[in-house]
Amino acid sequence: MNAFGLIQIGLMLSSTTIISSLQCNHLPLQQRKVIENSLRLLDKMGKKFPQQCLREKMPFRFPTQVLQPRRKETVGVAIEEIFQHIFYIFSKNLTLAAWDGTALDQFQNGLYLQIEQLEACVNRKHTQHHQSKEVSRLKLKKYFQKLDSFLRDKQHDLCSWEISRAEMRRCLQLIDKVTSKL
Amino acid sequence: QLQSKTIFPVDTIEDLSPGSSYCFKVQANLPREAKQGMFSPTSCVTNTQKVEEPLCATSLRVLAVNMEFQLLWEKQEDQEVNYNVQYLFGFLKRLNEDYSDKWLSVPGCENISSTWCNFSSIISPQGVYYLRVQARGGLNRSCLSREVQVDALKTNGIGPPGVKLELSDTWLHILISPPGGAQDEVMRTYYDLSYRIVYWKNSSNKEEEVRQKEVKQTIATVPDVSPSSLYCVKVQALLELYNKSSAYSQQECIHTPAGTPLPLIIFGIFMGALLVVLLVATPLVLMLYQAYNKIKYAFFPSCQPPLNIEGFGAQLLSSPYLPAAEEPVENCCVIESMVTEEGKQIDFTDCKHCKHSSRDSGNYSNDDNTAGSKGSKETLEKENV
């Protein structure tokens, strides 16, 4: 390389971890531990559900059919989507929630690691697009958008966050039940 | 030449040659949907010569065993330098925000002069962290070192397991205690370990071939160990997932006791059994024999009763004292010679079935008459011969 050489560097914005195929096989087991930990941290970060927030509770209707174990692959992709959505919801405007920062950070960190690993493994498999997968994705997108709108409407106050936290706990418990059967 | 790298929204490209120009362009992708975006416009920058900063901590490396994490680095300057070790939660790099204010200090490593830091307290098993060292010197100088990425479960090293040996009969039991120390529960929860057992026999100062065995459980057995030998064992923990292995455990040795050789045992048992049989069987046999004799004596006597005991039992064919009903007969001839008046000797041969008769043959009677006939009989016998 001479002193004034031009070096072009193309940068790609995506996952940075390199995962072996062996690790992809161990994902379901790791996933269960992530869910266990996530549930524990969700409980740890805040106190018991405040009574005054019960009035504001709203049915979000999680699309449970996306987790029907008809096809293992579809369920795996659905779980990854859910993790992504939860990760992004809990990533901002948390000041009014007044939760334990460390517990929250660890919660996010755990989800993030799992998302990275799932992404790398899905990439490797080069799964084809199926109609059912698209329908799943759209249903989940609709559900989480509803949650996001709810938070925004309430200006991310304590009650809206506590309701969201309870909703996410339900969601993770559902995933836990499904993964234990896989 | 074109180089490619995957990056976070906010990232650093390191190791650029000083004095060179670099041009960059970025492409955004959605890997799950296998979609690739278009490249951004190219942007160029020249790397100016950097003044070597001797204050910075260099050669950052992580030593982790059994979930105990240590960061080590090297000091360049020989002056007074204070270090502050900082960490960042990995997920923050993924968000589309500036995370430069999100670095936190590792408790216990805030204002230190040593070149190492134990950061286990901030680590959660499932997580990725970044660490860096901020060096502060005199005259308000400060420098941030490079970042080092720590994927807790991947970076962590496996410590050696513990080994205990036990003997029972001809079996050697190897009891393995999993590695862990203070964090053994974490190790057990997150790692699916298997073990490699290496063992060999040391008998009469001659080492035999070393054998290996891989197991998933914490108990293994070596069957049929030879007596009066020294067996040595060492164990290593293996983690298939990240292709990691621990150091070998301490070598444990055990002496097998001198065993009684098997043929001797068999012989002993045989002799014992023989003795028992003899002791029991002999009197039994004698008793039976006695009984048999008595019965035989009573019902089947070998000597005959006297003749004057009538009606005694069975037929006495072999008795020489009683006349037999039927006798074996012989053909015999009686030759009688008669002297006729003419003076010729006429022989009369009278052959008939002989019978024992009570008639005296006349050979031994004391009659004078017969003496003469005796003499003639003798002559006849001579002639017949």
Coordinates of C-alpha atoms in Angstrom, one line a residue:
Chain A
M1 CA 0.0 0.0 0.0
N2 CA 1.5 3.3 -0.9
A3 CA 1.0 6.4 1.2
F4 CA -1.8 7.8 -0.9
G5 CA -3.5 4.6 -2.0
L6 CA -7.2 4.6 -2.0
I7 CA -8.7 1.8 -0.1
Q8 CA -12.4 1.1 -0.5
I9 CA -14.2 -0.5 2.3
G10 CA -17.7 -1.7 1.9
L11 CA -19.5 -1.9 5.2
M12 CA -22.5 -4.0 5.8
L13 CA -24.9 -3.2 8.6
S14 CA -26.0 -6.5 10.1
S15 CA -25.0 -9.1 12.6
T16 CA -21.4 -9.2 13.6
T17 CA -21.1 -12.5 15.3
I18 CA -19.9 -15.7 13.5
I19 CA -21.6 -18.8 14.8
S20 CA -20.8 -22.4 14.0
S21 CA -23.5 -24.8 12.9
L22 CA -23.0 -26.7 16.1
Q23 CA -24.2 -23.7 18.1
C24 CA -27.3 -23.5 15.9
N25 CA -28.2 -27.0 17.1
H26 CA -27.8 -25.9 20.7
L27 CA -30.1 -22.8 20.2
P28 CA -33.3 -24.3 21.5
L29 CA -31.6 -25.2 24.8
Q30 CA -30.0 -21.8 25.1
Q31 CA -33.3 -20.2 24.2
R32 CA -35.1 -21.8 27.1
K33 CA -32.5 -20.5 29.5
V34 CA -32.8 -17.0 28.0
I35 CA -36.6 -17.1 28.5
E36 CA -36.1 -18.3 32.1
N37 CA -33.7 -15.5 32.8
S38 CA -35.8 -12.9 31.0
L39 CA -38.8 -13.8 33.1
R40 CA -36.8 -13.6 36.2
L41 CA -35.4 -10.2 35.3
L42 CA -38.8 -8.9 34.3
D43 CA -40.0 -9.6 37.8
K44 CA -36.8 -8.2 39.3
M45 CA -36.8 -4.9 37.6
G46 CA -40.0 -3.6 39.1
K47 CA -42.3 -4.1 42.0
K48 CA -45.7 -5.8 42.2
F49 CA -48.2 -4.6 39.7
P50 CA -49.8 -1.3 41.1
Q51 CA -53.5 -1.7 41.9
Q52 CA -54.3 1.8 40.5
C53 CA -53.2 0.7 37.0
L54 CA -55.8 -2.1 36.9
R55 CA -58.4 0.4 35.5
E56 CA -56.2 1.2 32.5
K57 CA -55.7 -2.4 31.5
M58 CA -56.5 -3.2 27.9
P59 CA -56.8 -6.4 26.0
F60 CA -54.0 -6.7 23.4
R61 CA -54.9 -10.1 22.2
F62 CA -51.6 -11.8 21.4
P63 CA -51.9 -13.9 18.2
T64 CA -51.3 -17.3 19.8
Q65 CA -51.8 -19.1 16.5
V66 CA -48.3 -18.0 15.5
L67 CA -46.9 -20.3 18.1
Q68 CA -48.9 -23.3 17.1
P69 CA -46.2 -26.0 16.7
R70 CA -47.4 -27.1 13.2
R71 CA -44.0 -26.4 11.7
K72 CA -41.0 -26.2 13.9
E73 CA -39.3 -23.7 11.6
T74 CA -42.2 -21.3 11.5
V75 CA -42.4 -21.3 15.3
G76 CA -38.6 -20.6 15.5
V77 CA -38.9 -17.6 13.2
A78 CA -42.0 -16.3 15.1
I79 CA -40.0 -16.5 18.4
E80 CA -37.2 -14.5 16.9
E81 CA -39.6 -11.9 15.7
I82 CA -41.1 -11.6 19.1
F83 CA -37.7 -11.2 20.8
Q84 CA -36.9 -8.4 18.3
H85 CA -40.1 -6.6 19.0
I86 CA -39.7 -6.9 22.8
F87 CA -36.1 -5.7 22.5
Y88 CA -37.1 -2.6 20.7
I89 CA -40.0 -1.7 22.9
F90 CA -37.9 -1.9 26.0
S91 CA -35.1 0.1 24.5
K92 CA -36.4 3.7 25.0
N93 CA -38.4 6.1 27.0
L94 CA -38.1 4.2 30.2
T95 CA -37.5 7.0 32.6
L96 CA -41.0 7.1 34.0
A97 CA -41.0 3.4 34.6
A98 CA -38.4 3.9 37.3
W99 CA -37.2 0.3 37.0
D100 CA -33.9 -1.2 38.2
G101 CA -31.4 -0.2 35.5
T102 CA -29.1 -3.2 35.9
A103 CA -31.9 -5.7 35.7
L104 CA -33.3 -4.0 32.7
D105 CA -29.9 -3.9 31.0
Q106 CA -29.3 -7.5 31.7
F107 CA -32.8 -8.3 30.3
Q108 CA -32.0 -6.5 27.1
N109 CA -28.6 -8.0 26.9
G110 CA -30.0 -11.5 27.1
L111 CA -32.6 -10.9 24.4
Y112 CA -30.0 -9.2 22.2
L113 CA -27.6 -12.2 22.4
Q114 CA -30.4 -14.6 21.5
I115 CA -31.5 -12.4 18.5
E116 CA -28.0 -12.3 17.2
Q117 CA -27.6 -16.1 17.4
L118 CA -31.0 -16.8 15.8
E119 CA -30.3 -14.3 13.0
A120 CA -27.0 -16.0 12.2
C121 CA -28.6 -19.4 12.2
V122 CA -31.6 -18.4 10.1
N123 CA -29.2 -16.8 7.6
R124 CA -27.3 -20.0 7.3
K125 CA -30.4 -22.1 6.6
H126 CA -31.6 -19.7 3.8
T127 CA -35.2 -20.4 4.6
Q128 CA -37.5 -19.8 1.8
H129 CA -40.5 -17.5 2.1
H130 CA -43.8 -19.1 2.8
Q131 CA -47.1 -17.5 2.8
S132 CA -47.8 -18.7 6.4
K133 CA -44.5 -17.1 7.6
E134 CA -45.6 -13.7 6.1
V135 CA -49.0 -14.0 7.8
S136 CA -47.3 -14.8 11.1
R137 CA -45.0 -11.8 10.8
L138 CA -47.8 -9.4 10.0
K139 CA -50.0 -10.6 12.9
L140 CA -47.1 -10.1 15.3
K141 CA -46.3 -6.7 13.8
K142 CA -49.9 -5.7 14.4
Y143 CA -49.9 -6.8 18.0
F144 CA -46.7 -5.0 18.9
Q145 CA -47.7 -1.9 17.1
K146 CA -50.9 -1.8 19.2
L147 CA -48.7 -2.1 22.3
D148 CA -46.4 0.7 21.0
S149 CA -49.3 3.0 20.3
F150 CA -50.7 2.3 23.7
L151 CA -47.4 3.4 25.3
R152 CA -47.2 6.5 23.2
D153 CA -50.7 7.5 23.9
K154 CA -50.1 7.3 27.6
Q155 CA -46.8 9.1 27.2
H156 CA -44.8 6.2 28.6
D157 CA -46.1 6.7 32.1
L158 CA -45.7 4.3 34.9
C159 CA -49.1 2.5 34.5
S160 CA -48.6 2.0 30.7
W161 CA -45.2 0.5 31.3
E162 CA -46.5 -1.7 34.1
I163 CA -49.3 -3.0 31.9
S164 CA -46.8 -3.6 29.0
R165 CA -44.5 -5.4 31.4
A166 CA -47.3 -7.7 32.5
E167 CA -48.2 -8.3 28.9
M168 CA -44.6 -9.2 27.9
R169 CA -44.4 -11.6 30.9
R170 CA -47.5 -13.4 29.5
C171 CA -46.0 -13.5 26.1
L172 CA -42.7 -15.0 27.3
Q173 CA -44.5 -17.5 29.4
L174 CA -46.4 -18.6 26.2
I175 CA -43.1 -19.0 24.3
D176 CA -41.6 -21.0 27.3
K177 CA -44.5 -23.4 27.1
V178 CA -44.1 -23.9 23.3
T179 CA -40.3 -24.3 23.5
S180 CA -40.6 -26.9 26.3
K181 CA -42.7 -29.0 23.9
L182 CA -40.3 -28.7 21.0
Chain B
Q1 CA -8.4 -3.1 -2.8
L2 CA -11.9 -3.6 -1.6
Q3 CA -12.4 -4.7 2.0
S4 CA -15.7 -5.6 3.6
K5 CA -16.8 -5.5 7.2
T6 CA -20.0 -5.9 9.1
I7 CA -20.6 -3.1 11.6
F8 CA -23.0 -1.7 14.1
P9 CA -24.8 1.6 13.6
V10 CA -22.1 3.4 15.6
D11 CA -18.7 1.7 15.2
T12 CA -15.0 2.0 14.9
I13 CA -12.7 0.8 12.2
E14 CA -9.3 0.1 13.7
D15 CA -5.8 -0.6 12.4
L16 CA -5.8 1.8 9.5
S17 CA -2.3 2.7 8.2
P18 CA -1.3 6.2 9.1
G19 CA -0.8 8.5 6.1
S20 CA -3.2 6.6 3.9
S21 CA -6.5 7.6 2.4
Y22 CA -9.6 5.6 2.9
C23 CA -13.0 5.7 1.2
F24 CA -16.1 4.2 2.7
K25 CA -19.6 3.2 1.5
V26 CA -22.3 1.5 3.5
Q27 CA -25.0 -1.0 2.7
A28 CA -28.0 -1.8 4.9
N29 CA -29.3 -5.4 4.9
L30 CA -32.2 -7.4 6.3
P31 CA -30.6 -10.9 6.7
R32 CA -33.7 -12.6 7.9
E33 CA -35.5 -11.6 4.7
A34 CA -32.3 -12.1 2.6
K35 CA -32.6 -8.5 1.5
Q36 CA -29.7 -6.2 0.6
G37 CA -30.0 -2.5 0.3
M38 CA -28.2 -0.1 -2.0
F39 CA -24.8 1.3 -1.2
S40 CA -24.5 4.8 0.2
P41 CA -22.4 7.4 -1.6
T42 CA -18.7 7.0 -1.0
S43 CA -17.0 9.2 1.5
C44 CA -13.2 9.5 1.7
V45 CA -10.9 10.5 4.5
T46 CA -7.1 10.6 4.9
N47 CA -5.6 9.1 8.0
T48 CA -3.1 11.5 9.5
Q49 CA 0.0 10.4 11.2
K50 CA -0.8 9.7 14.8
V51 CA 1.5 10.6 17.6
E52 CA 2.3 7.5 19.5
E53 CA 0.6 7.8 22.8
P54 CA 2.6 6.0 25.4
L55 CA 0.0 6.6 28.1
C56 CA -2.6 4.2 26.6
A57 CA -3.0 0.7 28.0
T58 CA -2.1 -1.9 25.4
S59 CA -2.4 -5.6 24.7
L60 CA -5.8 -5.9 26.5
R61 CA -6.7 -9.5 27.1
V62 CA -9.2 -11.5 29.1
L63 CA -8.5 -14.4 31.3
A64 CA -11.6 -16.3 32.4
V65 CA -12.0 -19.5 34.2
N66 CA -15.1 -20.9 35.8
M67 CA -16.9 -17.6 35.3
E68 CA -14.3 -15.5 37.1
F69 CA -13.2 -12.8 34.6
Q70 CA -10.0 -10.9 34.7
L71 CA -8.9 -8.1 32.3
L72 CA -5.1 -7.7 31.9
W73 CA -3.2 -5.0 30.0
E74 CA 0.3 -3.6 29.7
K75 CA 1.7 -0.3 30.7
Q76 CA 3.9 1.5 28.3
E77 CA 5.1 4.4 30.3
D78 CA 7.1 4.0 33.4
Q79 CA 5.4 7.0 35.0
E80 CA 2.5 7.3 37.4
V81 CA -0.6 6.2 35.5
N82 CA -4.1 5.7 36.9
Y83 CA -6.5 3.4 35.2
N84 CA -10.3 3.3 35.1
V85 CA -11.8 0.1 33.6
Q86 CA -15.1 0.7 31.9
Y87 CA -17.7 -1.7 30.5
L88 CA -20.6 -1.4 28.1
F89 CA -23.6 -3.7 27.6
G90 CA -23.4 -5.3 24.2
F91 CA -27.0 -4.6 23.2
L92 CA -26.5 -0.8 23.2
K93 CA -24.4 -1.1 20.1
R94 CA -27.3 -2.5 18.2
L95 CA -29.6 0.4 18.9
N96 CA -29.5 3.3 16.5
E97 CA -28.2 5.7 19.2
D98 CA -25.0 7.1 20.4
Y99 CA -23.9 5.0 23.3
S100 CA -20.7 6.9 24.2
D101 CA -22.3 8.1 27.4
K102 CA -23.5 4.7 28.4
W103 CA -20.0 3.3 29.5
L104 CA -20.0 2.4 33.1
S105 CA -17.1 1.9 35.5
V106 CA -16.3 -1.6 36.8
P107 CA -16.7 -1.5 40.6
G108 CA -13.3 -1.9 42.2
C109 CA -11.4 -0.8 39.1
E110 CA -12.1 2.9 39.1
N111 CA -8.9 4.5 40.1
I112 CA -6.2 1.8 40.1
S113 CA -2.5 1.6 39.4
S114 CA -2.3 -2.1 38.8
T115 CA -2.6 -3.5 35.4
W116 CA -5.4 -6.0 36.0
C117 CA -9.1 -5.9 36.9
N118 CA -11.5 -8.6 38.1
F119 CA -14.8 -7.7 36.4
S120 CA -16.8 -10.9 37.3
S121 CA -19.3 -8.7 39.3
I122 CA -20.7 -7.1 36.2
I123 CA -21.0 -10.2 34.1
S124 CA -24.3 -12.1 33.6
P125 CA -23.8 -15.5 32.0
Q126 CA -26.0 -14.8 28.9
G127 CA -24.6 -11.6 27.5
V128 CA -22.1 -9.7 25.5
Y129 CA -20.0 -7.0 27.0
Y130 CA -17.3 -4.6 25.8
L131 CA -14.5 -3.5 28.0
R132 CA -11.9 -0.7 27.7
V133 CA -9.3 0.9 29.9
Q134 CA -9.0 4.7 30.4
A135 CA -5.5 5.7 31.4
R136 CA -5.0 9.0 33.2
G137 CA -1.6 10.6 33.6
G138 CA -0.2 13.8 34.8
L139 CA -1.1 17.1 33.0
N140 CA -4.7 16.1 32.5
R141 CA -3.6 13.5 29.9
S142 CA -6.0 10.7 29.3
C143 CA -6.3 7.9 26.7
L144 CA -8.9 5.3 25.9
S145 CA -7.6 1.9 25.0
R146 CA -9.1 -0.4 22.4
E147 CA -12.2 -2.2 23.2
V148 CA -12.3 -5.9 23.9
Q149 CA -15.5 -7.9 23.3
V150 CA -16.5 -10.5 25.9
D151 CA -19.2 -13.0 25.2
A152 CA -19.5 -14.4 28.7
L153 CA -20.3 -18.1 28.0
K154 CA -18.0 -18.2 24.9
T155 CA -15.0 -16.4 26.4
N156 CA -15.2 -18.2 29.7
G157 CA -12.7 -21.1 30.2
I158 CA -13.4 -24.4 31.8
G159 CA -11.4 -25.2 34.9
P160 CA -10.1 -28.7 35.7
P161 CA -12.5 -31.1 37.4
G162 CA -11.8 -33.0 40.6
V163 CA -11.1 -36.7 40.7
K164 CA -11.5 -39.4 43.4
L165 CA -10.8 -43.1 43.1
E166 CA -12.5 -46.0 44.8
L167 CA -12.0 -49.8 44.5
S168 CA -14.5 -52.5 44.9
D169 CA -13.7 -56.1 43.9
T170 CA -12.1 -55.9 40.5
W171 CA -13.7 -52.6 39.6
L172 CA -12.1 -49.2 39.7
H173 CA -14.6 -46.4 40.3
I174 CA -13.7 -42.9 39.1
L175 CA -15.7 -40.2 40.8
I176 CA -15.6 -36.8 39.0
S177 CA -16.5 -33.6 40.6
P178 CA -17.4 -31.0 37.9
P179 CA -15.4 -27.8 37.6
G180 CA -16.9 -24.7 39.1
G181 CA -15.5 -23.4 42.4
A182 CA -17.5 -20.5 43.5
Q183 CA -19.6 -20.4 40.4
D184 CA -20.3 -24.1 40.1
E185 CA -24.1 -23.6 39.8
V186 CA -23.7 -21.3 36.9
M187 CA -21.3 -23.7 35.2
R188 CA -23.7 -26.6 35.7
T189 CA -26.7 -24.6 34.4
Y190 CA -25.2 -23.2 31.2
Y191 CA -22.7 -25.8 30.2
D192 CA -23.3 -29.4 29.0
L193 CA -20.0 -30.9 29.9
S194 CA -18.5 -34.2 29.0
Y195 CA -15.3 -35.7 30.4
R196 CA -12.2 -37.4 29.0
I197 CA -10.6 -39.9 31.4
V198 CA -7.0 -40.9 30.8
Y199 CA -5.7 -43.8 32.8
W200 CA -2.8 -46.3 32.8
K201 CA -1.4 -49.1 34.9
N202 CA 2.0 -49.0 36.6
S203 CA 3.0 -52.5 37.4
S204 CA 6.5 -53.5 38.6
N205 CA 8.1 -50.3 37.3
K206 CA 6.8 -50.8 33.8
E207 CA 4.2 -48.4 32.4
E208 CA 1.6 -49.9 30.2
E209 CA -0.2 -48.2 27.4
V210 CA -2.2 -45.2 28.3
R211 CA -6.0 -45.6 27.8
Q212 CA -8.7 -43.0 27.2
K213 CA -12.4 -43.0 27.8
E214 CA -15.0 -40.2 27.2
V215 CA -18.1 -40.1 29.4
K216 CA -21.0 -37.7 30.0
Q217 CA -21.7 -38.7 33.6
T218 CA -19.6 -37.9 36.6
I219 CA -19.0 -41.6 37.5
A220 CA -17.0 -44.0 35.4
T221 CA -15.8 -47.5 36.0
V222 CA -12.8 -49.5 34.8
P223 CA -13.7 -53.2 34.9
D224 CA -11.3 -56.1 35.6
V225 CA -8.3 -54.3 37.2
S226 CA -5.3 -56.5 37.9
P227 CA -4.3 -57.1 41.5
S228 CA -1.1 -55.7 43.0
S229 CA -0.9 -52.8 40.5
L230 CA -0.8 -49.1 40.7
Y231 CA -3.5 -47.4 38.6
C232 CA -3.2 -43.7 37.8
V233 CA -6.0 -41.5 36.5
K234 CA -6.4 -37.9 35.3
V235 CA -9.6 -36.2 33.9
Q236 CA -10.3 -33.4 31.6
A237 CA -13.6 -31.6 31.1
L238 CA -14.8 -31.0 27.5
L239 CA -17.3 -28.6 26.0
E240 CA -18.4 -29.6 22.6
L241 CA -20.4 -26.5 21.9
Y242 CA -17.5 -24.0 21.8
N243 CA -14.8 -26.7 21.2
K244 CA -13.2 -26.0 24.6
S245 CA -11.3 -28.3 27.0
S246 CA -10.1 -27.8 30.5
A247 CA -6.7 -28.5 31.9
Y248 CA -6.2 -31.9 33.3
S249 CA -7.1 -32.6 36.9
Q250 CA -4.5 -33.6 39.5
Q251 CA -3.3 -37.1 38.9
E252 CA -4.7 -39.6 41.3
C253 CA -3.2 -43.0 41.9
I254 CA -4.5 -46.1 43.7
H255 CA -3.0 -49.5 44.6
T256 CA -5.0 -52.6 43.9
P257 CA -4.7 -55.2 46.7
A258 CA -2.9 -58.5 46.1
G259 CA -5.6 -60.9 45.0
T260 CA -5.8 -64.6 45.6
P261 CA -5.2 -66.3 42.3
L262 CA -8.2 -68.0 41.0
P263 CA -6.9 -71.6 40.4
L264 CA -5.9 -71.7 44.0
I265 CA -9.3 -70.7 45.1
I266 CA -10.9 -73.3 42.9
F267 CA -8.5 -76.0 44.2
G268 CA -9.3 -75.0 47.7
I269 CA -13.0 -75.2 47.2
F270 CA -12.6 -78.5 45.4
M271 CA -10.6 -80.1 48.3
G272 CA -13.0 -78.8 50.8
A273 CA -15.9 -80.2 48.9
L274 CA -14.1 -83.5 48.6
L275 CA -13.4 -83.7 52.3
V276 CA -17.0 -82.9 53.1
V277 CA -18.2 -85.6 50.7
L278 CA -15.8 -88.1 52.2
L279 CA -16.8 -87.3 55.7
V280 CA -20.5 -87.6 55.0
A281 CA -20.5 -90.3 52.4
T282 CA -18.2 -92.9 54.0
P283 CA -20.3 -93.6 57.1
L284 CA -23.3 -93.7 55.0
V285 CA -21.8 -96.2 52.6
L286 CA -20.7 -98.3 55.5
M287 CA -24.1 -98.2 57.0
L288 CA -25.7 -99.3 53.8
Y289 CA -23.2 -102.1 53.4
Q290 CA -23.9 -103.4 56.8
A291 CA -27.6 -103.3 56.2
Y292 CA -27.1 -105.2 53.0
N293 CA -25.0 -107.8 54.6
K294 CA -27.5 -108.4 57.4
I295 CA -30.4 -108.8 54.9
K296 CA -28.3 -111.1 52.8
Y297 CA -27.4 -113.2 55.8
A298 CA -31.0 -113.4 56.9
F299 CA -32.7 -114.1 53.7
F300 CA -29.9 -115.3 51.3
P301 CA -27.5 -117.3 53.4
S302 CA -24.3 -118.6 51.6
C303 CA -23.9 -121.8 53.7
Q304 CA -26.3 -124.8 53.4
P305 CA -28.4 -126.2 56.2
P306 CA -27.8 -129.9 57.2
L307 CA -29.6 -132.7 55.2
N308 CA -31.7 -133.9 58.1
I309 CA -33.6 -130.6 58.3
E310 CA -36.5 -131.4 56.1
G311 CA -38.3 -129.1 53.9
F312 CA -35.6 -126.6 54.1
G313 CA -36.0 -124.1 51.5
A314 CA -35.1 -124.4 47.9
Q315 CA -33.6 -127.1 45.6
L316 CA -30.2 -128.3 46.5
L317 CA -28.9 -129.4 43.2
S318 CA -25.3 -129.0 43.9
S319 CA -25.4 -131.2 47.1
P320 CA -23.3 -134.3 46.6
Y321 CA -25.0 -136.2 49.4
L322 CA -28.4 -136.9 48.1
P323 CA -29.2 -139.1 45.1
A324 CA -29.9 -137.1 42.0
A325 CA -33.1 -137.7 40.1
E326 CA -31.4 -137.7 36.8
E327 CA -27.9 -138.6 36.3
P328 CA -25.6 -137.9 33.5
V329 CA -25.1 -141.2 31.7
E330 CA -22.2 -142.7 29.9
N331 CA -21.8 -145.3 27.3
C332 CA -19.9 -148.1 28.7
C333 CA -19.4 -151.7 28.0
V334 CA -19.1 -154.6 30.3
I335 CA -16.9 -157.3 28.9
E336 CA -17.5 -160.7 30.5
S337 CA -15.2 -163.5 29.6
M338 CA -16.4 -167.0 30.1
V339 CA -14.4 -170.1 29.8
T340 CA -16.4 -172.7 28.0
E341 CA -16.1 -176.4 28.1
E342 CA -14.1 -176.4 24.9
G343 CA -11.6 -174.3 26.6
K344 CA -12.2 -171.2 24.5
Q345 CA -12.5 -167.9 26.0
I346 CA -15.7 -166.3 24.9
D347 CA -16.1 -162.6 25.4
F348 CA -19.4 -161.3 25.9
T349 CA -19.7 -157.7 25.3
D350 CA -22.6 -156.3 27.0
C351 CA -22.9 -152.6 26.1
K352 CA -25.6 -150.8 27.7
H353 CA -26.2 -147.6 29.5
C354 CA -24.3 -147.8 32.6
K355 CA -25.6 -147.2 35.8
H356 CA -24.1 -146.9 39.1
S357 CA -24.9 -150.1 40.8
S358 CA -24.4 -151.2 44.2
R359 CA -23.1 -154.5 42.9
D360 CA -19.7 -155.0 43.9
S361 CA -17.3 -155.2 40.9
G362 CA -15.5 -157.8 42.8
N363 CA -12.1 -156.2 42.5
Y364 CA -11.6 -155.8 46.1
S365 CA -13.5 -158.5 47.8
N366 CA -11.7 -161.0 49.8
D367 CA -13.4 -164.0 48.2
D368 CA -10.9 -166.6 47.0
N369 CA -13.0 -167.2 43.9
T370 CA -12.8 -163.8 42.8
A371 CA -9.1 -163.5 43.2
G372 CA -8.7 -165.6 40.2
S373 CA -11.3 -163.5 38.3
K374 CA -9.4 -160.6 39.4
G375 CA -6.4 -161.8 37.9
S376 CA -8.1 -162.5 34.6
K377 CA -9.7 -159.1 34.7
E378 CA -6.3 -157.6 35.0
T379 CA -5.2 -159.6 32.0
L380 CA -8.2 -158.4 30.1
E381 CA -7.5 -154.8 31.0
K382 CA -4.0 -155.2 29.7
E383 CA -5.2 -156.6 26.5
N384 CA -7.7 -153.8 26.1
V385 CA -5.1 -151.3 26.5

